[in-house]
Amino acid sequence: MHFYILTLFPEMIEHVLSTSIIGRAVQNGYLHIQAVNIRDFTADKHKKVDDYPYGGGAGMVMQAQPVYDAWRYVCTQIGFVPARPRTIYLTPQAPVFSQSMAKELAREEHLVFLCGHYEGIDERVLEEIVTDYVSIGDYVLTGGELPAMVMADAIARMVPGVLKNELSASTESLEGGLLEYPQYSRPEEWNGKKVPPILLSGNHAKVDEWRREQSILRTKSRRPDLLAQAELTDKERERYV
Ligand code: 6GU
């Protein structure tokens, strides 16, 4: 899978996405991640990429030309001409990103992320190139880079081969609409607290049953809003909801 991130701050992206599990997946050839510096494409002799908003108001607006030319460069590089790649603009004025969106986007071969700064990007270039508008939550950040990295991470881990233990992609939090059960490791007793004895029993059926119950109880207490949509049996619904 190929990610192209259009940004004024490529170093921010490169450092984060070359670290840990995503970095390993890049090294092993499962992912290709390219941060493209929008400033490299400005036609302005002073390398300017922003200007005052028409109509007045605070802040600066990123101009259409450098954004469009950076995007065209990516399109040409990946052979998406005249067809256009899935192009995601990160903005709080959009539907909120979710695990199901991550799964769906992970099926694409190429994804382009467009990161805005200042007071946003000239609307005309957005109309021309953006296929998806996505927010990562109801709060305002200074730019689209952190949201792009959040999305790239969540999407990348759904790509086959990226996680060493494929099972962990499917059994984790939010699968089936439930939060994950609590985990324990050595030692058996820490700070006067013992590991739940069932986990030491070697009885896998009982362990699975306990974990399922913990998932449901945890979802009920921490994210009751998720429980209505969760995949529960009639019996579980009767017992826990
Ligand atoms: Cl996608 N961008 C910015 N700038 N702020 C955000 C966001 C995105 N999602 C939530 N807040």
PDB file of C-alpha atoms and ligand atoms in Angstrom:
ATOM      1  CA  MET A   1       0.000   0.000   0.000  1.00  0.00           C
ATOM      2  CA  HIS A   2       1.225   3.477  -0.907  1.00  0.00           C
ATOM      3  CA  PHE A   3       0.648   6.617   1.176  1.00  0.00           C
ATOM      4  CA  TYR A   4       1.417  10.101  -0.166  1.00  0.00           C
ATOM      5  CA  ILE A   5       1.194  12.915   2.341  1.00  0.00           C
ATOM      6  CA  LEU A   6       1.048  16.460   0.985  1.00  0.00           C
ATOM      7  CA  THR A   7       2.333  18.759   3.721  1.00  0.00           C
ATOM      8  CA  LEU A   8       4.366  21.854   4.550  1.00  0.00           C
ATOM      9  CA  PHE A   9       6.153  19.838   7.274  1.00  0.00           C
ATOM     10  CA  PRO A  10       7.445  16.592   5.745  1.00  0.00           C
ATOM     11  CA  GLU A  11      10.008  16.028   8.559  1.00  0.00           C
ATOM     12  CA  MET A  12       7.160  15.720  11.040  1.00  0.00           C
ATOM     13  CA  ILE A  13       5.665  12.846   9.051  1.00  0.00           C
ATOM     14  CA  GLU A  14       8.908  11.109   8.113  1.00  0.00           C
ATOM     15  CA  HIS A  15      10.116  10.841  11.669  1.00  0.00           C
ATOM     16  CA  VAL A  16       6.913   9.425  13.129  1.00  0.00           C
ATOM     17  CA  LEU A  17       6.079   6.981  10.344  1.00  0.00           C
ATOM     18  CA  SER A  18       9.598   5.541  10.175  1.00  0.00           C
ATOM     19  CA  THR A  19       9.341   4.422  13.811  1.00  0.00           C
ATOM     20  CA  SER A  20       8.075   1.225  15.449  1.00  0.00           C
ATOM     21  CA  ILE A  21       5.634  -1.108  13.692  1.00  0.00           C
ATOM     22  CA  ILE A  22       4.891   1.181  10.751  1.00  0.00           C
ATOM     23  CA  GLY A  23       8.615   1.798  10.240  1.00  0.00           C
ATOM     24  CA  ARG A  24       9.262  -1.939  10.214  1.00  0.00           C
ATOM     25  CA  ALA A  25       6.478  -2.485   7.666  1.00  0.00           C
ATOM     26  CA  VAL A  26       8.056   0.167   5.427  1.00  0.00           C
ATOM     27  CA  GLN A  27      11.465  -1.524   5.770  1.00  0.00           C
ATOM     28  CA  ASN A  28       9.912  -4.893   4.923  1.00  0.00           C
ATOM     29  CA  GLY A  29       8.184  -3.531   1.813  1.00  0.00           C
ATOM     30  CA  TYR A  30       4.556  -3.812   2.962  1.00  0.00           C
ATOM     31  CA  LEU A  31       4.135  -0.039   2.939  1.00  0.00           C
ATOM     32  CA  HIS A  32       5.490   2.854   0.969  1.00  0.00           C
ATOM     33  CA  ILE A  33       5.133   6.239   2.634  1.00  0.00           C
ATOM     34  CA  GLN A  34       6.143   9.445   0.901  1.00  0.00           C
ATOM     35  CA  ALA A  35       5.864  12.907   2.419  1.00  0.00           C
ATOM     36  CA  VAL A  36       5.676  15.506  -0.359  1.00  0.00           C
ATOM     37  CA  ASN A  37       6.619  19.077   0.521  1.00  0.00           C
ATOM     38  CA  ILE A  38       3.993  21.430  -0.933  1.00  0.00           C
ATOM     39  CA  ARG A  39       6.482  24.320  -0.726  1.00  0.00           C
ATOM     40  CA  ASP A  40       8.686  22.578  -3.320  1.00  0.00           C
ATOM     41  CA  PHE A  41       5.925  23.217  -5.864  1.00  0.00           C
ATOM     42  CA  THR A  42       5.291  26.913  -5.375  1.00  0.00           C
ATOM     43  CA  ALA A  43       5.677  29.110  -8.440  1.00  0.00           C
ATOM     44  CA  ASP A  44       6.369  32.095  -6.185  1.00  0.00           C
ATOM     45  CA  LYS A  45       9.947  33.342  -6.303  1.00  0.00           C
ATOM     46  CA  HIS A  46       9.994  33.811  -2.535  1.00  0.00           C
ATOM     47  CA  LYS A  47       8.658  30.266  -1.990  1.00  0.00           C
ATOM     48  CA  LYS A  48       5.441  31.684  -0.557  1.00  0.00           C
ATOM     49  CA  VAL A  49       2.529  29.213  -0.270  1.00  0.00           C
ATOM     50  CA  ASP A  50      -0.112  31.321   1.508  1.00  0.00           C
ATOM     51  CA  ASP A  51      -1.857  34.677   1.187  1.00  0.00           C
ATOM     52  CA  TYR A  52      -4.555  36.822   2.791  1.00  0.00           C
ATOM     53  CA  PRO A  53      -8.159  35.624   2.606  1.00  0.00           C
ATOM     54  CA  TYR A  54     -10.445  37.429   0.171  1.00  0.00           C
ATOM     55  CA  GLY A  55     -13.166  39.144   2.186  1.00  0.00           C
ATOM     56  CA  GLY A  56     -10.817  39.741   5.084  1.00  0.00           C
ATOM     57  CA  GLY A  57     -10.494  37.984   8.406  1.00  0.00           C
ATOM     58  CA  ALA A  58      -7.753  36.536  10.571  1.00  0.00           C
ATOM     59  CA  GLY A  59      -4.937  34.336   9.366  1.00  0.00           C
ATOM     60  CA  MET A  60      -3.665  33.180   6.009  1.00  0.00           C
ATOM     61  CA  VAL A  61      -5.006  30.770   3.414  1.00  0.00           C
ATOM     62  CA  MET A  62      -2.909  28.180   1.588  1.00  0.00           C
ATOM     63  CA  GLN A  63      -3.011  29.009  -2.109  1.00  0.00           C
ATOM     64  CA  ALA A  64      -4.377  26.665  -4.750  1.00  0.00           C
ATOM     65  CA  GLN A  65      -1.393  26.533  -7.110  1.00  0.00           C
ATOM     66  CA  PRO A  66       1.273  24.808  -4.987  1.00  0.00           C
ATOM     67  CA  VAL A  67      -1.255  22.343  -3.563  1.00  0.00           C
ATOM     68  CA  TYR A  68      -2.554  21.456  -7.016  1.00  0.00           C
ATOM     69  CA  ASP A  69       0.908  21.049  -8.529  1.00  0.00           C
ATOM     70  CA  ALA A  70       2.090  18.858  -5.619  1.00  0.00           C
ATOM     71  CA  TRP A  71      -1.007  16.687  -6.072  1.00  0.00           C
ATOM     72  CA  ARG A  72      -0.488  16.491  -9.864  1.00  0.00           C
ATOM     73  CA  TYR A  73       3.105  15.402  -9.246  1.00  0.00           C
ATOM     74  CA  VAL A  74       1.865  12.523  -7.077  1.00  0.00           C
ATOM     75  CA  CYS A  75      -0.802  11.566  -9.650  1.00  0.00           C
ATOM     76  CA  THR A  76       1.761  11.437 -12.435  1.00  0.00           C
ATOM     77  CA  GLN A  77       4.165   9.437 -10.324  1.00  0.00           C
ATOM     78  CA  ILE A  78       1.556   6.767  -9.608  1.00  0.00           C
ATOM     79  CA  GLY A  79       0.090   6.746 -13.101  1.00  0.00           C
ATOM     80  CA  PHE A  80      -3.304   8.056 -11.992  1.00  0.00           C
ATOM     81  CA  VAL A  81      -3.715  10.275 -15.015  1.00  0.00           C
ATOM     82  CA  PRO A  82      -6.417  11.142 -16.001  1.00  0.00           C
ATOM     83  CA  ALA A  83      -8.095   9.058 -13.232  1.00  0.00           C
ATOM     84  CA  ARG A  84      -7.678  10.462  -9.737  1.00  0.00           C
ATOM     85  CA  PRO A  85      -6.458   8.690  -6.608  1.00  0.00           C
ATOM     86  CA  ARG A  86      -8.467   8.663  -3.385  1.00  0.00           C
ATOM     87  CA  THR A  87      -7.484  12.052  -1.887  1.00  0.00           C
ATOM     88  CA  ILE A  88      -8.298  12.750   1.759  1.00  0.00           C
ATOM     89  CA  TYR A  89      -8.393  16.285   3.157  1.00  0.00           C
ATOM     90  CA  LEU A  90      -7.944  16.420   6.935  1.00  0.00           C
ATOM     91  CA  THR A  91     -10.333  18.929   8.439  1.00  0.00           C
ATOM     92  CA  PRO A  92     -12.451  19.210  11.575  1.00  0.00           C
ATOM     93  CA  GLN A  93     -15.359  20.134   9.261  1.00  0.00           C
ATOM     94  CA  ALA A  94     -16.027  16.533   8.243  1.00  0.00           C
ATOM     95  CA  PRO A  95     -17.360  13.150   9.354  1.00  0.00           C
ATOM     96  CA  VAL A  96     -15.277  11.577  12.138  1.00  0.00           C
ATOM     97  CA  PHE A  97     -12.783   8.824  11.303  1.00  0.00           C
ATOM     98  CA  SER A  98     -13.640   5.324  12.539  1.00  0.00           C
ATOM     99  CA  GLN A  99     -12.337   1.753  12.521  1.00  0.00           C
ATOM    100  CA  SER A 100     -14.762   0.845   9.736  1.00  0.00           C
ATOM    101  CA  MET A 101     -13.393   3.714   7.597  1.00  0.00           C
ATOM    102  CA  ALA A 102      -9.850   2.481   8.306  1.00  0.00           C
ATOM    103  CA  LYS A 103     -10.784  -0.990   7.095  1.00  0.00           C
ATOM    104  CA  GLU A 104     -12.423   0.324   3.958  1.00  0.00           C
ATOM    105  CA  LEU A 105      -9.514   2.644   3.074  1.00  0.00           C
ATOM    106  CA  ALA A 106      -7.002  -0.181   3.681  1.00  0.00           C
ATOM    107  CA  ARG A 107      -8.334  -1.840   0.507  1.00  0.00           C
ATOM    108  CA  GLU A 108      -7.002   1.015  -1.676  1.00  0.00           C
ATOM    109  CA  GLU A 109      -3.626   0.623  -3.378  1.00  0.00           C
ATOM    110  CA  HIS A 110      -2.856   4.376  -3.191  1.00  0.00           C
ATOM    111  CA  LEU A 111      -4.020   7.018  -0.727  1.00  0.00           C
ATOM    112  CA  VAL A 112      -3.197  10.710  -0.853  1.00  0.00           C
ATOM    113  CA  PHE A 113      -3.516  12.810   2.328  1.00  0.00           C
ATOM    114  CA  LEU A 114      -3.681  16.585   2.114  1.00  0.00           C
ATOM    115  CA  CYS A 115      -2.649  18.463   5.267  1.00  0.00           C
ATOM    116  CA  GLY A 116      -3.795  22.036   5.667  1.00  0.00           C
ATOM    117  CA  HIS A 117      -2.360  24.757   7.877  1.00  0.00           C
ATOM    118  CA  TYR A 118      -3.211  28.344   8.787  1.00  0.00           C
ATOM    119  CA  GLU A 119      -6.883  29.104   8.189  1.00  0.00           C
ATOM    120  CA  GLY A 120      -7.248  26.399   5.557  1.00  0.00           C
ATOM    121  CA  ILE A 121      -6.789  25.901   1.826  1.00  0.00           C
ATOM    122  CA  ASP A 122      -8.349  27.762  -1.104  1.00  0.00           C
ATOM    123  CA  GLU A 123     -11.706  26.065  -1.643  1.00  0.00           C
ATOM    124  CA  ARG A 124     -11.260  25.838  -5.423  1.00  0.00           C
ATOM    125  CA  VAL A 125      -8.371  23.376  -5.272  1.00  0.00           C
ATOM    126  CA  LEU A 126     -10.214  21.266  -2.692  1.00  0.00           C
ATOM    127  CA  GLU A 127     -13.159  21.017  -5.103  1.00  0.00           C
ATOM    128  CA  GLU A 128     -10.759  19.922  -7.816  1.00  0.00           C
ATOM    129  CA  ILE A 129      -8.812  17.168  -6.022  1.00  0.00           C
ATOM    130  CA  VAL A 130     -10.451  16.013  -2.756  1.00  0.00           C
ATOM    131  CA  THR A 131     -12.514  12.794  -2.763  1.00  0.00           C
ATOM    132  CA  ASP A 132     -12.960  12.423   1.035  1.00  0.00           C
ATOM    133  CA  TYR A 133     -13.175  14.960   3.878  1.00  0.00           C
ATOM    134  CA  VAL A 134     -12.227  13.428   7.235  1.00  0.00           C
ATOM    135  CA  SER A 135     -11.895  14.708  10.821  1.00  0.00           C
ATOM    136  CA  ILE A 136     -10.354  12.752  13.688  1.00  0.00           C
ATOM    137  CA  GLY A 137     -12.623  14.161  16.387  1.00  0.00           C
ATOM    138  CA  ASP A 138     -14.443  17.174  17.732  1.00  0.00           C
ATOM    139  CA  TYR A 139     -11.549  19.432  18.692  1.00  0.00           C
ATOM    140  CA  VAL A 140      -9.349  21.744  16.651  1.00  0.00           C
ATOM    141  CA  LEU A 141      -5.679  21.079  15.894  1.00  0.00           C
ATOM    142  CA  THR A 142      -3.110  23.416  14.354  1.00  0.00           C
ATOM    143  CA  GLY A 143      -2.705  21.376  11.192  1.00  0.00           C
ATOM    144  CA  GLY A 144      -3.599  18.196   9.344  1.00  0.00           C
ATOM    145  CA  GLU A 145      -0.305  16.361   9.959  1.00  0.00           C
ATOM    146  CA  LEU A 146      -1.236  14.664  13.233  1.00  0.00           C
ATOM    147  CA  PRO A 147      -4.645  13.604  11.834  1.00  0.00           C
ATOM    148  CA  ALA A 148      -2.952  12.262   8.672  1.00  0.00           C
ATOM    149  CA  MET A 149      -0.572  10.215  10.809  1.00  0.00           C
ATOM    150  CA  VAL A 150      -3.407   8.961  12.986  1.00  0.00           C
ATOM    151  CA  MET A 151      -5.260   7.815   9.889  1.00  0.00           C
ATOM    152  CA  ALA A 152      -2.174   6.339   8.194  1.00  0.00           C
ATOM    153  CA  ASP A 153      -1.372   4.317  11.324  1.00  0.00           C
ATOM    154  CA  ALA A 154      -4.904   2.976  11.714  1.00  0.00           C
ATOM    155  CA  ILE A 155      -5.161   2.121   8.001  1.00  0.00           C
ATOM    156  CA  ALA A 156      -1.662   0.628   7.748  1.00  0.00           C
ATOM    157  CA  ARG A 157      -2.213  -1.859  10.556  1.00  0.00           C
ATOM    158  CA  MET A 158      -5.163  -3.281   8.599  1.00  0.00           C
ATOM    159  CA  VAL A 159      -2.894  -4.034   5.608  1.00  0.00           C
ATOM    160  CA  PRO A 160      -1.926  -7.731   5.483  1.00  0.00           C
ATOM    161  CA  GLY A 161       1.659  -8.311   6.631  1.00  0.00           C
ATOM    162  CA  VAL A 162       1.988  -5.083   8.614  1.00  0.00           C
ATOM    163  CA  LEU A 163       1.247  -6.683  11.968  1.00  0.00           C
ATOM    164  CA  LYS A 164       3.371  -9.739  12.742  1.00  0.00           C
ATOM    165  CA  ASN A 165       0.541 -11.404  14.579  1.00  0.00           C
ATOM    166  CA  GLU A 166      -2.373 -11.177  12.128  1.00  0.00           C
ATOM    167  CA  LEU A 167      -4.819 -12.309  14.794  1.00  0.00           C
ATOM    168  CA  SER A 168      -4.206  -9.132  16.770  1.00  0.00           C
ATOM    169  CA  ALA A 169      -5.691  -7.072  13.931  1.00  0.00           C
ATOM    170  CA  SER A 170      -9.020  -8.820  14.257  1.00  0.00           C
ATOM    171  CA  THR A 171      -9.481  -9.513  17.958  1.00  0.00           C
ATOM    172  CA  GLU A 172      -8.667  -6.105  19.312  1.00  0.00           C
ATOM    173  CA  SER A 173     -10.727  -3.274  20.675  1.00  0.00           C
ATOM    174  CA  LEU A 174     -13.726  -2.257  18.603  1.00  0.00           C
ATOM    175  CA  GLU A 175     -14.043  -5.536  16.700  1.00  0.00           C
ATOM    176  CA  GLY A 176     -17.650  -6.565  17.049  1.00  0.00           C
ATOM    177  CA  GLY A 177     -18.233  -3.172  18.618  1.00  0.00           C
ATOM    178  CA  LEU A 178     -16.684  -4.114  21.984  1.00  0.00           C
ATOM    179  CA  LEU A 179     -13.651  -2.815  23.863  1.00  0.00           C
ATOM    180  CA  GLU A 180     -10.786  -5.188  24.549  1.00  0.00           C
ATOM    181  CA  TYR A 181     -10.537  -7.239  27.748  1.00  0.00           C
ATOM    182  CA  PRO A 182      -7.775  -6.447  30.314  1.00  0.00           C
ATOM    183  CA  GLN A 183      -4.323  -7.990  29.823  1.00  0.00           C
ATOM    184  CA  TYR A 184      -1.792  -9.226  32.400  1.00  0.00           C
ATOM    185  CA  SER A 185       1.846 -10.323  32.252  1.00  0.00           C
ATOM    186  CA  ARG A 186       4.469 -11.453  34.763  1.00  0.00           C
ATOM    187  CA  PRO A 187       4.792 -11.391  37.709  1.00  0.00           C
ATOM    188  CA  GLU A 188       1.737 -13.251  39.037  1.00  0.00           C
ATOM    189  CA  GLU A 189       1.542 -10.785  41.910  1.00  0.00           C
ATOM    190  CA  TRP A 190       2.496  -7.105  41.685  1.00  0.00           C
ATOM    191  CA  ASN A 191       1.929  -4.395  44.275  1.00  0.00           C
ATOM    192  CA  GLY A 192      -0.275  -6.793  46.242  1.00  0.00           C
ATOM    193  CA  LYS A 193      -2.484  -7.444  43.187  1.00  0.00           C
ATOM    194  CA  LYS A 194      -2.871 -10.952  41.775  1.00  0.00           C
ATOM    195  CA  VAL A 195      -3.528 -11.874  38.152  1.00  0.00           C
ATOM    196  CA  PRO A 196      -7.126 -13.193  37.814  1.00  0.00           C
ATOM    197  CA  PRO A 197      -6.727 -16.953  38.605  1.00  0.00           C
ATOM    198  CA  ILE A 198      -8.732 -18.073  35.562  1.00  0.00           C
ATOM    199  CA  LEU A 199      -5.905 -16.817  33.308  1.00  0.00           C
ATOM    200  CA  LEU A 200      -3.490 -19.253  35.012  1.00  0.00           C
ATOM    201  CA  SER A 201      -5.886 -22.211  34.801  1.00  0.00           C
ATOM    202  CA  GLY A 202      -4.861 -23.399  31.341  1.00  0.00           C
ATOM    203  CA  ASN A 203      -8.562 -23.837  30.518  1.00  0.00           C
ATOM    204  CA  HIS A 204      -8.807 -21.988  27.202  1.00  0.00           C
ATOM    205  CA  ALA A 205     -12.581 -22.212  26.950  1.00  0.00           C
ATOM    206  CA  LYS A 206     -12.947 -20.653  30.404  1.00  0.00           C
ATOM    207  CA  VAL A 207     -10.366 -17.990  29.565  1.00  0.00           C
ATOM    208  CA  ASP A 208     -12.244 -17.060  26.381  1.00  0.00           C
ATOM    209  CA  GLU A 209     -15.520 -16.912  28.284  1.00  0.00           C
ATOM    210  CA  TRP A 210     -13.992 -14.679  30.980  1.00  0.00           C
ATOM    211  CA  ARG A 211     -12.435 -12.350  28.396  1.00  0.00           C
ATOM    212  CA  ARG A 212     -15.717 -12.046  26.535  1.00  0.00           C
ATOM    213  CA  GLU A 213     -17.480 -11.095  29.759  1.00  0.00           C
ATOM    214  CA  GLN A 214     -14.757  -8.560  30.618  1.00  0.00           C
ATOM    215  CA  SER A 215     -15.091  -6.990  27.151  1.00  0.00           C
ATOM    216  CA  ILE A 216     -18.802  -6.563  27.599  1.00  0.00           C
ATOM    217  CA  LEU A 217     -18.521  -5.188  31.156  1.00  0.00           C
ATOM    218  CA  ARG A 218     -15.744  -2.793  30.161  1.00  0.00           C
ATOM    219  CA  THR A 219     -17.743  -1.531  27.191  1.00  0.00           C
ATOM    220  CA  LYS A 220     -20.791  -1.085  29.405  1.00  0.00           C
ATOM    221  CA  SER A 221     -18.880   0.984  31.962  1.00  0.00           C
ATOM    222  CA  ARG A 222     -16.510   2.984  29.716  1.00  0.00           C
ATOM    223  CA  ARG A 223     -18.367   3.321  26.404  1.00  0.00           C
ATOM    224  CA  PRO A 224     -22.044   2.590  27.013  1.00  0.00           C
ATOM    225  CA  ASP A 225     -22.770   4.382  23.723  1.00  0.00           C
ATOM    226  CA  LEU A 226     -21.120   1.478  21.845  1.00  0.00           C
ATOM    227  CA  LEU A 227     -23.140  -1.259  23.493  1.00  0.00           C
ATOM    228  CA  ALA A 228     -26.348  -0.739  21.502  1.00  0.00           C
ATOM    229  CA  GLN A 229     -24.480  -1.456  18.229  1.00  0.00           C
ATOM    230  CA  ALA A 230     -22.305  -4.277  19.636  1.00  0.00           C
ATOM    231  CA  GLU A 231     -22.606  -7.835  18.344  1.00  0.00           C
ATOM    232  CA  LEU A 232     -24.048  -9.594  21.404  1.00  0.00           C
ATOM    233  CA  THR A 233     -25.981 -12.842  21.635  1.00  0.00           C
ATOM    234  CA  ASP A 234     -29.546 -12.674  22.967  1.00  0.00           C
ATOM    235  CA  LYS A 235     -28.314 -14.293  26.160  1.00  0.00           C
ATOM    236  CA  GLU A 236     -25.526 -11.729  26.610  1.00  0.00           C
ATOM    237  CA  ARG A 237     -27.905  -8.881  25.962  1.00  0.00           C
ATOM    238  CA  GLU A 238     -30.275 -10.240  28.578  1.00  0.00           C
ATOM    239  CA  ARG A 239     -27.511 -10.742  31.126  1.00  0.00           C
ATOM    240  CA  TYR A 240     -25.437  -7.586  30.722  1.00  0.00           C
ATOM    241  CA  VAL A 241     -27.388  -4.851  29.007  1.00  0.00           C
TER     242      VAL A 241
HETATM  243 CL1  6GU B   1      -8.526  16.372  10.433  1.00  0.00          CL
HETATM  244  N1  6GU B   1      -7.603  18.741  11.211  1.00  0.00           N
HETATM  245  C1  6GU B   1      -7.462  19.712  12.112  1.00  0.00           C
HETATM  246  N2  6GU B   1      -6.727  20.782  11.794  1.00  0.00           N
HETATM  247  N3  6GU B   1      -8.021  19.684  13.299  1.00  0.00           N
HETATM  248  C2  6GU B   1      -8.736  18.603  13.579  1.00  0.00           C
HETATM  249  C3  6GU B   1      -8.929  17.539  12.711  1.00  0.00           C
HETATM  250  C4  6GU B   1      -8.336  17.637  11.498  1.00  0.00           C
HETATM  251  N4  6GU B   1      -9.697  16.612  13.270  1.00  0.00           N
HETATM  252  C5  6GU B   1      -9.991  17.095  14.464  1.00  0.00           C
HETATM  253  N5  6GU B   1      -9.428  18.286  14.660  1.00  0.00           N
END
